[in-house]
Amino acid sequence: MDSKQKRGAYTAGFKLKVVEYAKQHGNRAAARHFGEPPTECTIREWRKMEEKLKTISKTKCNFRSGIAKWPKLEEQAKEFVLNHRKAGIALSTKMIIIQAVKISKELQIQDFKGTASWCQRFMKRHELRMRTRTRISQRMPDDYEEKIINFHNFIIKQRKRQNFEIGQIGNMDEVPLTFDVPSNKTVEAKGAKTVTIKTSGHEKNHYTVVLAVTADGNKLPPLVIFKRKTFPKEKIPSGIQVHVHPKGWMDKEGMRLWIRNVWEKRPGALLKKPSLLVLDSFRSHLTEPTKREFQMCKTEIAVIPGGLTSQLQPLDVSINKPFKAFMREEWNKYMCDESQHEVTKSGRMKRPGISKVCQWIKTSWDAVKEDIIIKSFKKCGISNALDGEEDDLIYEDSSSESSSVHCDFEDSSEDEEFLGFPDSSDF
């Protein structure tokens, strides 16, 4: 027999066919008739697992997702998914895992760990899929390569000229959000074409969160701009700045408040250390009063060319996405807990309070990891070593209406929604 013989993958149907032949004519005869491979030793193993082979689809080649180790747990977990989807509540795999761990404690199951790989197999066994709304990517300008090179040259020139400390290089961006934060993705039964996601009916009531970070991984306090004319009377959590605007947008007054209450309060600002702030070309960032404020605090501004924030803005590249994901998680917890809901006299659900929304923002911002921020600046070519040793990090991919919103979804195979799903098994 050839010692370098290749391994093959065989379906359960083929294995059962070989086993049946071997039962009538013997293992060695079956090996001669169907192989080799399969070898006599392999056929012997197949005969031992005949009963298990009969329990899975004849087209499958392994047992990785066919047999549940904890069938009662999975039965209750599936009921949890179906009930929440029936109510229109978006579900993430993380929510399923949290519920499964809770169920395992109720059932006194000691060896259940609730890993991402279990969740992947659970969904496969019960024909559940991640569904995602289609989206359109940002269109790049025709001369984007030249603009990116010019931007990087400006950054390098300023860093060499003023020798900024890494902690004095920052990025600020406005993130538009709504009081309802329905997820673009949810676990749903296989084959669903339209997915309903329940909201409080305030998905069009928006506000703006101003986020800022520095290249050493520091997160500055968020500034929240609410769409109203008077300052809210509700208690605002510490670590959150609040501003009001008739349209809920950033304006020159908002920029003045942000510079004085956030940017000038960053570590090192009181010492008047020279700093560099990366901004997009939003008009409120570039007014003369705003420029004078930056000059007074010794801050140089680097303006990202239009259409290139997806390439050159650290917050857009790696930070805003996890922040929004954490916000959705907080909102989903709120939607799942009816004890937190307030209703009007007509029975409609009220929107979440300003104090609660500010707490969501604080919790979500605290959850963003420092190393993501550091890597994001390097991916954008802003804080890389000036000797060129870290140039390979630039653009490096990370390893990584009504009270209901009706959206068309398509199948999603992105692993990130499955929390990375490792190859290890819980079985």
Short mmCIF file of C-alpha atoms in Angstrom, two decimals:
data_model
loop_
_atom_site.label_atom_id
_atom_site.label_comp_id
_atom_site.label_asym_id
_atom_site.label_seq_id
_atom_site.Cartn_x
_atom_site.Cartn_y
_atom_site.Cartn_z
CA MET A 1 0.00 0.00 0.00
CA ASP A 2 1.25 3.51 -0.81
CA SER A 3 2.51 5.15 2.42
CA LYS A 4 1.67 8.60 0.98
CA GLN A 5 -1.91 7.74 0.24
CA LYS A 6 -4.21 10.80 0.42
CA ARG A 7 -6.99 11.07 2.97
CA GLY A 8 -10.52 11.35 1.62
CA ALA A 9 -13.80 12.78 2.87
CA TYR A 10 -16.73 10.39 2.73
CA THR A 11 -20.40 11.13 3.21
CA ALA A 12 -22.48 9.32 5.80
CA GLY A 13 -24.45 7.69 2.98
CA PHE A 14 -21.28 6.21 1.45
CA LYS A 15 -20.05 5.00 4.84
CA LEU A 16 -23.35 3.23 5.53
CA LYS A 17 -23.19 1.61 2.10
CA VAL A 18 -19.68 0.30 2.84
CA VAL A 19 -20.74 -0.88 6.31
CA GLU A 20 -23.67 -2.83 4.86
CA TYR A 21 -21.38 -4.49 2.32
CA ALA A 22 -18.83 -5.29 5.06
CA LYS A 23 -21.50 -6.91 7.22
CA GLN A 24 -22.28 -9.33 4.40
CA HIS A 25 -18.79 -9.96 2.96
CA GLY A 26 -16.31 -8.87 5.63
CA ASN A 27 -14.14 -5.77 6.20
CA ARG A 28 -11.28 -6.92 3.96
CA ALA A 29 -13.62 -7.68 1.05
CA ALA A 30 -15.26 -4.27 1.46
CA ALA A 31 -11.84 -2.59 1.36
CA ARG A 32 -11.03 -4.41 -1.90
CA HIS A 33 -14.42 -3.57 -3.39
CA PHE A 34 -14.57 0.17 -2.47
CA GLY A 35 -10.89 1.10 -2.00
CA GLU A 36 -8.30 1.40 -0.96
CA PRO A 37 -9.00 3.90 0.52
CA PRO A 38 -11.10 3.30 2.53
CA THR A 39 -8.84 0.80 4.27
CA GLU A 40 -9.88 -2.23 6.31
CA CYS A 41 -9.04 -0.30 9.50
CA THR A 42 -11.21 2.64 8.44
CA ILE A 43 -14.15 0.37 7.64
CA ARG A 44 -13.80 -1.24 11.05
CA GLU A 45 -14.19 2.19 12.68
CA TRP A 46 -17.20 2.99 10.49
CA ARG A 47 -18.92 -0.18 11.63
CA LYS A 48 -18.49 0.90 15.27
CA MET A 49 -20.25 4.20 14.59
CA GLU A 50 -23.03 2.79 12.40
CA GLU A 51 -25.84 3.91 14.74
CA LYS A 52 -24.50 7.47 14.93
CA LEU A 53 -24.15 7.60 11.14
CA LYS A 54 -27.84 6.80 10.80
CA THR A 55 -28.79 9.88 12.84
CA ILE A 56 -27.24 12.50 10.53
CA SER A 57 -27.89 13.60 6.96
CA LYS A 58 -26.50 11.20 4.36
CA THR A 59 -24.72 14.10 2.65
CA LYS A 60 -22.69 15.09 5.75
CA CYS A 61 -19.12 13.98 6.23
CA ASN A 62 -18.75 14.52 10.00
CA PHE A 63 -20.62 14.93 13.29
CA ARG A 64 -19.55 18.49 14.10
CA SER A 65 -23.01 20.02 14.12
CA GLY A 66 -25.37 17.08 13.74
CA ILE A 67 -25.80 15.91 17.32
CA ALA A 68 -26.56 18.17 20.26
CA LYS A 69 -24.74 17.36 23.49
CA TRP A 70 -27.29 19.34 25.51
CA PRO A 71 -30.64 18.89 23.68
CA LYS A 72 -32.83 20.41 26.45
CA LEU A 73 -30.62 23.48 26.60
CA GLU A 74 -30.77 23.93 22.83
CA GLU A 75 -34.51 23.42 22.80
CA GLN A 76 -34.96 26.28 25.26
CA ALA A 77 -32.37 28.42 23.47
CA LYS A 78 -34.23 27.98 20.18
CA GLU A 79 -37.51 28.90 21.86
CA PHE A 80 -35.79 32.06 23.17
CA VAL A 81 -34.68 32.97 19.63
CA LEU A 82 -38.06 32.32 18.03
CA ASN A 83 -40.01 34.22 20.71
CA HIS A 84 -37.76 37.27 20.43
CA ARG A 85 -37.88 37.26 16.64
CA LYS A 86 -41.65 36.91 16.76
CA ALA A 87 -41.69 40.07 18.88
CA GLY A 88 -39.45 41.78 16.30
CA ILE A 89 -36.43 42.08 18.61
CA ALA A 90 -33.03 41.88 16.88
CA LEU A 91 -30.76 39.15 18.23
CA SER A 92 -26.99 38.87 18.16
CA THR A 93 -25.03 35.68 18.72
CA LYS A 94 -23.69 37.21 21.92
CA MET A 95 -27.24 37.50 23.27
CA ILE A 96 -27.88 33.85 22.41
CA ILE A 97 -24.73 32.77 24.24
CA ILE A 98 -25.62 34.81 27.34
CA GLN A 99 -29.10 33.24 27.40
CA ALA A 100 -27.66 29.75 26.84
CA VAL A 101 -25.30 30.15 29.81
CA LYS A 102 -28.25 31.27 31.93
CA ILE A 103 -30.26 28.22 30.83
CA SER A 104 -27.31 25.89 31.57
CA LYS A 105 -27.26 27.15 35.17
CA GLU A 106 -31.00 26.57 35.51
CA LEU A 107 -30.57 23.02 34.16
CA GLN A 108 -27.49 22.52 36.38
CA ILE A 109 -25.26 21.68 33.42
CA GLN A 110 -21.68 21.87 34.66
CA ASP A 111 -19.60 21.45 31.49
CA PHE A 112 -21.30 24.02 29.23
CA LYS A 113 -19.00 26.95 28.42
CA GLY A 114 -21.09 28.85 25.90
CA THR A 115 -18.36 29.35 23.31
CA ALA A 116 -18.76 30.98 19.91
CA SER A 117 -18.13 27.63 18.20
CA TRP A 118 -21.07 26.09 20.08
CA CYS A 119 -23.28 28.97 18.93
CA GLN A 120 -22.25 28.44 15.32
CA ARG A 121 -23.13 24.73 15.48
CA PHE A 122 -26.37 25.45 17.38
CA MET A 123 -27.49 27.80 14.62
CA LYS A 124 -26.53 25.30 11.94
CA ARG A 125 -28.46 22.50 13.66
CA HIS A 126 -31.61 24.60 13.94
CA GLU A 127 -31.33 26.30 10.54
CA LEU A 128 -30.76 29.78 11.95
CA ARG A 129 -28.78 32.36 10.00
CA MET A 130 -27.32 35.80 10.46
CA ARG A 131 -29.18 38.24 8.23
CA THR A 132 -27.76 41.57 7.23
CA ARG A 133 -29.06 44.64 5.44
CA THR A 134 -27.26 45.47 2.19
CA ARG A 135 -25.21 48.66 2.20
CA ILE A 136 -23.31 50.80 -0.28
CA SER A 137 -19.63 51.55 0.30
CA GLN A 138 -18.23 55.07 0.22
CA ARG A 139 -17.28 56.13 -3.31
CA MET A 140 -13.62 57.06 -3.60
CA PRO A 141 -12.61 60.24 -5.48
CA ASP A 142 -10.91 59.72 -8.85
CA ASP A 143 -7.55 61.09 -7.65
CA TYR A 144 -7.69 59.42 -4.23
CA GLU A 145 -4.16 57.98 -4.35
CA GLU A 146 -2.59 61.40 -4.87
CA LYS A 147 -4.73 62.90 -2.11
CA ILE A 148 -3.76 60.14 0.35
CA ILE A 149 -0.06 60.65 -0.40
CA ASN A 150 -0.39 64.42 0.07
CA PHE A 151 -2.19 63.92 3.39
CA HIS A 152 0.51 61.55 4.66
CA ASN A 153 3.24 63.95 3.55
CA PHE A 154 1.55 66.76 5.49
CA ILE A 155 1.31 64.59 8.63
CA ILE A 156 4.99 63.57 8.41
CA LYS A 157 6.10 67.16 7.80
CA GLN A 158 4.17 68.46 10.83
CA ARG A 159 5.42 65.66 13.08
CA LYS A 160 9.05 66.27 12.12
CA ARG A 161 8.69 70.02 12.49
CA GLN A 162 6.91 70.06 15.87
CA ASN A 163 7.89 66.67 17.32
CA PHE A 164 4.43 65.90 18.72
CA GLU A 165 4.15 63.39 21.53
CA ILE A 166 2.04 60.39 20.51
CA GLY A 167 -0.51 61.30 23.19
CA GLN A 168 -0.92 64.76 21.61
CA ILE A 169 -2.00 63.40 18.21
CA GLY A 170 -5.78 63.09 18.11
CA ASN A 171 -8.82 62.50 15.98
CA MET A 172 -12.38 63.79 16.44
CA ASP A 173 -15.54 62.78 14.60
CA GLU A 174 -19.29 63.30 14.89
CA VAL A 175 -21.33 60.08 14.98
CA PRO A 176 -25.05 60.46 14.17
CA LEU A 177 -27.26 58.14 16.23
CA THR A 178 -30.97 57.69 16.93
CA PHE A 179 -32.87 56.93 20.12
CA ASP A 180 -33.66 53.53 18.63
CA VAL A 181 -30.57 51.63 17.51
CA PRO A 182 -31.94 48.61 15.60
CA SER A 183 -29.22 46.28 14.45
CA ASN A 184 -28.47 45.69 10.78
CA LYS A 185 -28.13 42.00 11.66
CA THR A 186 -30.20 39.50 13.57
CA VAL A 187 -30.49 35.75 13.95
CA GLU A 188 -33.48 34.56 11.91
CA ALA A 189 -34.90 31.35 10.52
CA LYS A 190 -33.26 30.18 7.29
CA GLY A 191 -34.95 31.39 4.13
CA ALA A 192 -36.61 34.53 5.54
CA LYS A 193 -36.76 37.27 2.90
CA THR A 194 -38.08 40.11 5.05
CA VAL A 195 -37.14 40.62 8.70
CA THR A 196 -39.15 42.74 11.15
CA ILE A 197 -37.26 44.47 13.96
CA LYS A 198 -39.26 45.97 16.81
CA THR A 199 -38.44 49.51 17.95
CA SER A 200 -39.99 52.10 20.24
CA GLY A 201 -41.03 54.09 17.17
CA HIS A 202 -38.31 56.75 17.56
CA GLU A 203 -35.76 55.50 15.06
CA LYS A 204 -35.93 58.87 13.26
CA ASN A 205 -35.28 60.99 16.35
CA HIS A 206 -31.57 61.61 16.07
CA TYR A 207 -28.76 63.13 18.11
CA THR A 208 -25.02 63.45 17.58
CA VAL A 209 -22.20 61.93 19.63
CA VAL A 210 -18.81 63.63 19.28
CA LEU A 211 -16.05 61.08 19.87
CA ALA A 212 -12.35 61.82 20.18
CA VAL A 213 -9.27 59.68 20.73
CA THR A 214 -5.51 60.13 20.87
CA ALA A 215 -2.87 57.96 19.25
CA ASP A 216 -1.70 56.48 22.58
CA GLY A 217 -5.12 54.84 23.02
CA ASN A 218 -6.71 57.48 25.26
CA LYS A 219 -10.47 58.10 24.91
CA LEU A 220 -11.72 61.64 25.57
CA PRO A 221 -15.15 62.23 27.14
CA PRO A 222 -17.97 62.14 24.55
CA LEU A 223 -19.97 65.28 23.78
CA VAL A 224 -23.64 64.53 23.07
CA ILE A 225 -25.64 67.04 21.02
CA PHE A 226 -29.39 66.62 21.46
CA LYS A 227 -32.02 68.03 19.10
CA ARG A 228 -33.75 70.55 21.36
CA LYS A 229 -33.64 74.22 22.39
CA THR A 230 -33.39 73.90 26.18
CA PHE A 231 -30.83 72.06 28.28
CA PRO A 232 -32.25 68.77 29.63
CA LYS A 233 -33.21 68.66 33.31
CA GLU A 234 -32.36 64.97 33.66
CA LYS A 235 -29.23 63.96 35.53
CA ILE A 236 -26.31 63.43 33.15
CA PRO A 237 -23.79 60.68 34.02
CA SER A 238 -20.28 61.85 34.88
CA GLY A 239 -17.84 61.67 31.98
CA ILE A 240 -20.42 62.89 29.45
CA GLN A 241 -20.66 66.43 28.07
CA VAL A 242 -24.04 67.63 26.75
CA HIS A 243 -24.90 70.35 24.25
CA VAL A 244 -28.22 71.26 22.57
CA HIS A 245 -28.92 72.39 19.03
CA PRO A 246 -32.27 72.94 17.23
CA LYS A 247 -31.29 70.33 14.63
CA GLY A 248 -29.06 68.12 16.78
CA TRP A 249 -25.96 68.97 14.73
CA MET A 250 -22.49 70.28 15.42
CA ASP A 251 -22.07 74.02 14.88
CA LYS A 252 -19.42 76.63 15.70
CA GLU A 253 -20.77 76.99 19.24
CA GLY A 254 -20.61 73.23 19.68
CA MET A 255 -17.01 73.26 18.43
CA ARG A 256 -16.12 76.00 20.92
CA LEU A 257 -17.63 73.97 23.79
CA TRP A 258 -15.90 70.79 22.63
CA ILE A 259 -12.49 72.45 22.38
CA ARG A 260 -12.75 74.08 25.81
CA ASN A 261 -14.48 71.27 27.72
CA VAL A 262 -12.95 68.21 26.06
CA TRP A 263 -9.88 68.88 23.91
CA GLU A 264 -8.28 71.38 26.33
CA LYS A 265 -8.91 68.96 29.23
CA ARG A 266 -6.98 66.07 27.67
CA PRO A 267 -3.76 64.88 29.38
CA GLY A 268 -0.96 67.31 28.55
CA ALA A 269 -3.24 70.15 27.46
CA LEU A 270 -2.67 72.26 30.58
CA LEU A 271 1.06 72.24 29.81
CA LYS A 272 0.28 73.75 26.39
CA LYS A 273 2.08 70.93 24.61
CA PRO A 274 1.91 71.24 20.81
CA SER A 275 -0.74 68.95 19.38
CA LEU A 276 -2.11 67.67 16.07
CA LEU A 277 -5.80 67.02 15.52
CA VAL A 278 -7.11 65.09 12.51
CA LEU A 279 -10.56 66.26 11.34
CA ASP A 280 -12.82 65.68 8.36
CA SER A 281 -13.83 68.60 6.16
CA PHE A 282 -17.18 69.29 7.88
CA ARG A 283 -17.76 73.04 7.67
CA SER A 284 -18.07 73.61 11.45
CA HIS A 285 -14.51 72.32 11.89
CA LEU A 286 -13.06 74.95 9.58
CA THR A 287 -14.73 78.23 10.58
CA GLU A 288 -12.47 81.15 11.52
CA PRO A 289 -13.61 81.18 15.20
CA THR A 290 -12.80 77.46 15.41
CA LYS A 291 -9.35 77.95 13.88
CA ARG A 292 -8.61 80.73 16.39
CA GLU A 293 -9.61 78.44 19.27
CA PHE A 294 -7.17 75.78 18.01
CA GLN A 295 -4.39 78.36 17.62
CA MET A 296 -4.87 79.48 21.22
CA CYS A 297 -4.30 75.93 22.47
CA LYS A 298 -1.33 75.26 20.12
CA THR A 299 -3.18 72.69 18.02
CA GLU A 300 -2.41 72.11 14.35
CA ILE A 301 -5.30 70.66 12.36
CA ALA A 302 -4.95 68.11 9.57
CA VAL A 303 -8.02 68.09 7.34
CA ILE A 304 -8.91 64.80 5.64
CA PRO A 305 -9.72 65.26 1.92
CA GLY A 306 -13.36 64.77 1.02
CA GLY A 307 -14.39 61.17 0.37
CA LEU A 308 -11.39 59.65 2.17
CA THR A 309 -12.54 59.36 5.79
CA SER A 310 -12.91 55.59 5.31
CA GLN A 311 -9.16 55.45 4.62
CA LEU A 312 -7.65 58.24 6.74
CA GLN A 313 -9.89 58.80 9.79
CA PRO A 314 -9.01 56.44 12.69
CA LEU A 315 -12.50 56.69 14.20
CA ASP A 316 -14.12 55.71 10.89
CA VAL A 317 -11.62 52.96 10.12
CA SER A 318 -11.78 50.88 13.31
CA ILE A 319 -13.41 52.63 16.27
CA ASN A 320 -16.91 53.83 15.40
CA LYS A 321 -18.04 50.35 14.37
CA PRO A 322 -17.41 48.62 17.74
CA PHE A 323 -18.82 51.66 19.55
CA LYS A 324 -22.06 51.41 17.56
CA ALA A 325 -22.16 47.65 18.15
CA PHE A 326 -21.95 48.22 21.92
CA MET A 327 -24.70 50.85 21.63
CA ARG A 328 -26.94 48.33 19.87
CA GLU A 329 -26.22 45.83 22.60
CA GLU A 330 -27.34 48.33 25.26
CA TRP A 331 -30.45 49.17 23.26
CA ASN A 332 -31.29 45.47 22.76
CA LYS A 333 -31.04 44.92 26.53
CA TYR A 334 -33.44 47.82 27.01
CA MET A 335 -35.90 46.46 24.43
CA CYS A 336 -35.80 42.99 26.01
CA ASP A 337 -36.54 44.36 29.50
CA GLU A 338 -40.14 45.59 29.46
CA SER A 339 -39.84 46.82 33.05
CA GLN A 340 -37.75 49.74 31.71
CA HIS A 341 -40.35 50.82 29.15
CA GLU A 342 -42.63 53.80 29.67
CA VAL A 343 -45.82 54.22 27.66
CA THR A 344 -48.04 57.15 26.76
CA LYS A 345 -51.77 57.35 27.59
CA SER A 346 -52.49 56.00 24.12
CA GLY A 347 -50.31 52.96 24.81
CA ARG A 348 -47.33 53.91 22.60
CA MET A 349 -43.86 53.28 23.94
CA LYS A 350 -41.95 56.42 24.93
CA ARG A 351 -38.46 56.92 23.65
CA PRO A 352 -35.57 56.14 26.03
CA GLY A 353 -34.76 59.04 28.37
CA ILE A 354 -31.77 61.34 27.81
CA SER A 355 -30.12 60.15 31.03
CA LYS A 356 -30.47 56.51 29.93
CA VAL A 357 -29.09 57.24 26.45
CA CYS A 358 -26.11 59.06 27.97
CA GLN A 359 -25.45 56.03 30.18
CA TRP A 360 -25.52 53.78 27.10
CA ILE A 361 -22.96 56.07 25.44
CA LYS A 362 -20.69 56.04 28.50
CA THR A 363 -20.88 52.24 28.85
CA SER A 364 -20.29 51.69 25.13
CA TRP A 365 -17.38 54.13 24.94
CA ASP A 366 -15.72 52.55 27.99
CA ALA A 367 -15.99 49.15 26.29
CA VAL A 368 -13.91 50.19 23.24
CA LYS A 369 -10.43 48.71 23.67
CA GLU A 370 -7.29 50.82 23.82
CA ASP A 371 -5.29 48.64 21.42
CA ILE A 372 -7.95 49.11 18.69
CA ILE A 373 -7.40 52.87 18.90
CA ILE A 374 -3.61 52.59 18.73
CA LYS A 375 -3.74 50.26 15.72
CA SER A 376 -6.31 52.43 13.96
CA PHE A 377 -4.00 55.46 13.96
CA LYS A 378 -1.24 53.32 12.48
CA LYS A 379 -3.56 51.85 9.83
CA CYS A 380 -4.32 55.40 8.74
CA GLY A 381 -0.60 56.31 8.59
CA ILE A 382 -0.85 59.00 11.28
CA SER A 383 1.20 57.78 14.26
CA ASN A 384 3.58 55.32 12.57
CA ALA A 385 7.31 55.45 13.38
CA LEU A 386 8.97 58.14 11.29
CA ASP A 387 11.86 55.82 10.37
CA GLY A 388 9.51 53.76 8.18
CA GLU A 389 9.57 50.59 10.32
CA GLU A 390 5.76 50.61 10.74
CA ASP A 391 4.79 51.53 7.19
CA ASP A 392 3.55 47.98 6.60
CA LEU A 393 0.73 48.64 9.12
CA ILE A 394 -0.92 51.20 6.83
CA TYR A 395 -4.31 49.89 5.58
CA GLU A 396 -3.61 46.50 7.19
CA ASP A 397 -6.85 44.54 7.48
CA SER A 398 -8.02 43.75 10.99
CA SER A 399 -7.95 40.02 11.74
CA SER A 400 -10.44 40.05 12.35
CA GLU A 401 -41.63 54.94 9.67
CA SER A 402 -43.71 52.89 12.19
CA SER A 403 -43.04 51.10 15.44
CA SER A 404 -41.42 48.33 13.41
CA VAL A 405 -38.77 48.70 10.73
CA HIS A 406 -39.10 46.33 7.74
CA CYS A 407 -35.83 45.79 5.90
CA ASP A 408 -34.73 43.43 3.16
CA PHE A 409 -31.85 41.28 4.34
CA GLU A 410 -29.34 39.03 2.66
CA ASP A 411 -27.39 36.06 4.03
CA SER A 412 -24.25 37.06 5.91
CA SER A 413 -21.18 34.89 6.25
CA GLU A 414 -19.10 37.43 8.16
CA ASP A 415 -17.37 35.64 11.02
CA GLU A 416 -17.24 38.78 13.15
CA GLU A 417 -20.98 38.49 13.84
CA PHE A 418 -20.25 35.05 15.28
CA LEU A 419 -17.64 36.47 17.68
CA GLY A 420 -14.79 34.89 15.72
CA PHE A 421 -16.10 31.29 15.83
CA PRO A 422 -12.94 29.26 16.53
CA ASP A 423 -12.34 25.76 15.20
CA SER A 424 -12.33 24.19 18.66
CA SER A 425 -15.28 22.03 19.70
CA ASP A 426 -17.40 21.82 22.82
CA PHE A 427 -18.23 18.22 22.12
#
